[in-house]
């Protein structure tokens, strides 16, 4: 069975700092990869996704993620964070199963100080 | 609001009682998923439906848990004889059959005392 690891549980940054959140998965086959975000008091929402093609994918709000197959990684990046990026971020994998069920990492709680 | 809705938003129950949660997916979505999220963890898959058929169940879904989607629209998740370990946020998501993008509802937070 696949698993997803997010190594940073809590990250605190100042505004304008650069962000990189790590995500590693364990599955040897083809995977679809996702980053979801949950802003305080709101639903989980999709930030970006990778299925195939260019391993550098761009999402909403200036976020991007890079799929590195050899490292089983899909790290999330943003060059300059804003206070409004304060949220919890979840990496998720769909290992090509028929039902598209997602396996999530444990989440990283990001706090951006103004 | 045309998103996924869940009711109730919060439920407090005593150990041993039965509880039922409801999820209304986005209207044209034929896939519906249930996940459970405990404090400090990411969501864990429980089960999913395609239309009214329950096609996959996680081993997390013990025999005290049952889910239905009788008409292929809303779904219910029932937990019988609740235990303190059932305390969690129960999330519902829906998607189109040929889409990998799942839309999540706000969740039902269950507290078992």
PDB file of N, CA, C and O in Angstrom, chain A residues 45-70:
ATOM      1  N   UNK A  45      -9.123  22.326  -0.102  1.00  0.00           N
ATOM      2  CA  UNK A  45      -9.284  22.667  -1.523  1.00  0.00           C
ATOM      3  C   UNK A  45      -7.996  22.362  -2.268  1.00  0.00           C
ATOM      4  O   UNK A  45      -6.911  22.412  -1.702  1.00  0.00           O
ATOM      5  N   UNK A  46      -8.169  22.042  -3.530  1.00  0.00           N
ATOM      6  CA  UNK A  46      -7.034  21.638  -4.347  1.00  0.00           C
ATOM      7  C   UNK A  46      -6.166  22.835  -4.684  1.00  0.00           C
ATOM      8  O   UNK A  46      -6.651  23.871  -5.137  1.00  0.00           O
ATOM      9  N   UNK A  47      -4.872  22.674  -4.475  1.00  0.00           N
ATOM     10  CA  UNK A  47      -3.892  23.712  -4.771  1.00  0.00           C
ATOM     11  C   UNK A  47      -3.259  23.474  -6.146  1.00  0.00           C
ATOM     12  O   UNK A  47      -3.121  24.375  -6.967  1.00  0.00           O
ATOM     13  N   UNK A  48      -2.848  22.230  -6.375  1.00  0.00           N
ATOM     14  CA  UNK A  48      -2.290  21.855  -7.666  1.00  0.00           C
ATOM     15  C   UNK A  48      -2.224  20.336  -7.769  1.00  0.00           C
ATOM     16  O   UNK A  48      -2.372  19.637  -6.768  1.00  0.00           O
ATOM     17  N   UNK A  49      -1.967  19.855  -8.989  1.00  0.00           N
ATOM     18  CA  UNK A  49      -1.935  18.407  -9.209  1.00  0.00           C
ATOM     19  C   UNK A  49      -0.963  18.077 -10.337  1.00  0.00           C
ATOM     20  O   UNK A  49      -0.701  18.901 -11.211  1.00  0.00           O
ATOM     21  N   UNK A  50      -0.427  16.875 -10.277  1.00  0.00           N
ATOM     22  CA  UNK A  50       0.450  16.370 -11.329  1.00  0.00           C
ATOM     23  C   UNK A  50      -0.058  15.003 -11.773  1.00  0.00           C
ATOM     24  O   UNK A  50      -0.244  14.095 -10.946  1.00  0.00           O
ATOM     25  N   UNK A  51      -0.231  14.860 -13.095  1.00  0.00           N
ATOM     26  CA  UNK A  51      -0.610  13.563 -13.649  1.00  0.00           C
ATOM     27  C   UNK A  51       0.473  13.035 -14.567  1.00  0.00           C
ATOM     28  O   UNK A  51       0.847  11.874 -14.510  1.00  0.00           O
ATOM     29  N   UNK A  52       0.959  13.881 -15.443  1.00  0.00           N
ATOM     30  CA  UNK A  52       1.989  13.470 -16.397  1.00  0.00           C
ATOM     31  C   UNK A  52       2.541  14.727 -17.049  1.00  0.00           C
ATOM     32  O   UNK A  52       2.048  15.830 -16.829  1.00  0.00           O
ATOM     33  N   UNK A  53       3.592  14.541 -17.843  1.00  0.00           N
ATOM     34  CA  UNK A  53       4.138  15.668 -18.589  1.00  0.00           C
ATOM     35  C   UNK A  53       5.168  16.436 -17.783  1.00  0.00           C
ATOM     36  O   UNK A  53       5.942  15.850 -17.024  1.00  0.00           O
ATOM     37  N   UNK A  54       5.170  17.738 -17.955  1.00  0.00           N
ATOM     38  CA  UNK A  54       6.136  18.605 -17.287  1.00  0.00           C
ATOM     39  C   UNK A  54       6.102  18.362 -15.780  1.00  0.00           C
ATOM     40  O   UNK A  54       5.062  18.526 -15.148  1.00  0.00           O
ATOM     41  N   UNK A  55       7.251  17.975 -15.201  1.00  0.00           N
ATOM     42  CA  UNK A  55       7.248  17.662 -13.773  1.00  0.00           C
ATOM     43  C   UNK A  55       7.122  18.888 -12.874  1.00  0.00           C
ATOM     44  O   UNK A  55       6.926  18.751 -11.676  1.00  0.00           O
ATOM     45  N   UNK A  56       7.233  20.068 -13.447  1.00  0.00           N
ATOM     46  CA  UNK A  56       7.044  21.287 -12.670  1.00  0.00           C
ATOM     47  C   UNK A  56       5.632  21.795 -12.951  1.00  0.00           C
ATOM     48  O   UNK A  56       5.311  22.186 -14.077  1.00  0.00           O
ATOM     49  N   UNK A  57       4.797  21.749 -11.931  1.00  0.00           N
ATOM     50  CA  UNK A  57       3.407  22.155 -12.126  1.00  0.00           C
ATOM     51  C   UNK A  57       3.128  23.419 -11.332  1.00  0.00           C
ATOM     52  O   UNK A  57       3.653  23.605 -10.233  1.00  0.00           O
ATOM     53  N   UNK A  58       2.298  24.243 -11.912  1.00  0.00           N
ATOM     54  CA  UNK A  58       1.936  25.494 -11.260  1.00  0.00           C
ATOM     55  C   UNK A  58       0.482  25.422 -10.824  1.00  0.00           C
ATOM     56  O   UNK A  58      -0.374  24.885 -11.527  1.00  0.00           O
ATOM     57  N   UNK A  59       0.248  25.958  -9.629  1.00  0.00           N
ATOM     58  CA  UNK A  59      -1.110  25.957  -9.113  1.00  0.00           C
ATOM     59  C   UNK A  59      -1.602  27.364  -8.852  1.00  0.00           C
ATOM     60  O   UNK A  59      -1.056  28.328  -9.367  1.00  0.00           O
ATOM     61  N   UNK A  60      -2.604  27.437  -8.013  1.00  0.00           N
ATOM     62  CA  UNK A  60      -3.190  28.732  -7.690  1.00  0.00           C
ATOM     63  C   UNK A  60      -2.314  29.496  -6.708  1.00  0.00           C
ATOM     64  O   UNK A  60      -1.471  28.900  -6.024  1.00  0.00           O
ATOM     65  N   UNK A  61      -2.498  30.786  -6.666  1.00  0.00           N
ATOM     66  CA  UNK A  61      -1.883  31.663  -5.671  1.00  0.00           C
ATOM     67  C   UNK A  61      -0.362  31.625  -5.688  1.00  0.00           C
ATOM     68  O   UNK A  61       0.271  31.819  -4.647  1.00  0.00           O
ATOM     69  N   UNK A  62       0.227  31.345  -6.842  1.00  0.00           N
ATOM     70  CA  UNK A  62       1.675  31.415  -6.979  1.00  0.00           C
ATOM     71  C   UNK A  62       2.436  30.189  -6.498  1.00  0.00           C
ATOM     72  O   UNK A  62       3.667  30.197  -6.440  1.00  0.00           O
ATOM     73  N   UNK A  63       1.712  29.129  -6.142  1.00  0.00           N
ATOM     74  CA  UNK A  63       2.368  27.901  -5.699  1.00  0.00           C
ATOM     75  C   UNK A  63       2.798  27.062  -6.894  1.00  0.00           C
ATOM     76  O   UNK A  63       2.168  27.083  -7.955  1.00  0.00           O
ATOM     77  N   UNK A  64       3.843  26.306  -6.712  1.00  0.00           N
ATOM     78  CA  UNK A  64       4.275  25.347  -7.697  1.00  0.00           C
ATOM     79  C   UNK A  64       4.826  24.121  -6.984  1.00  0.00           C
ATOM     80  O   UNK A  64       5.151  24.169  -5.795  1.00  0.00           O
ATOM     81  N   UNK A  65       4.909  23.006  -7.705  1.00  0.00           N
ATOM     82  CA  UNK A  65       5.471  21.794  -7.122  1.00  0.00           C
ATOM     83  C   UNK A  65       6.247  21.063  -8.204  1.00  0.00           C
ATOM     84  O   UNK A  65       5.910  21.132  -9.384  1.00  0.00           O
ATOM     85  N   UNK A  66       7.286  20.377  -7.778  1.00  0.00           N
ATOM     86  CA  UNK A  66       8.125  19.642  -8.708  1.00  0.00           C
ATOM     87  C   UNK A  66       8.109  18.164  -8.375  1.00  0.00           C
ATOM     88  O   UNK A  66       8.391  17.759  -7.246  1.00  0.00           O
ATOM     89  N   UNK A  67       7.766  17.362  -9.368  1.00  0.00           N
ATOM     90  CA  UNK A  67       7.769  15.907  -9.240  1.00  0.00           C
ATOM     91  C   UNK A  67       9.150  15.406  -9.624  1.00  0.00           C
ATOM     92  O   UNK A  67       9.607  15.640 -10.748  1.00  0.00           O
ATOM     93  N   UNK A  68       9.816  14.745  -8.696  1.00  0.00           N
ATOM     94  CA  UNK A  68      11.114  14.126  -8.984  1.00  0.00           C
ATOM     95  C   UNK A  68      10.935  12.635  -8.782  1.00  0.00           C
ATOM     96  O   UNK A  68      10.938  12.139  -7.643  1.00  0.00           O
ATOM     97  N   UNK A  69      10.788  11.929  -9.887  1.00  0.00           N
ATOM     98  CA  UNK A  69      10.444  10.506  -9.821  1.00  0.00           C
ATOM     99  C   UNK A  69      11.512   9.689  -9.105  1.00  0.00           C
ATOM    100  O   UNK A  69      11.204   8.798  -8.317  1.00  0.00           O
ATOM    101  N   UNK A  70      12.770  10.022  -9.360  1.00  0.00           N
ATOM    102  CA  UNK A  70      13.868   9.250  -8.787  1.00  0.00           C
ATOM    103  C   UNK A  70      13.933   9.393  -7.267  1.00  0.00           C
ATOM    104  O   UNK A  70      14.488   8.541  -6.584  1.00  0.00           O
TER     105      UNK A  70
END
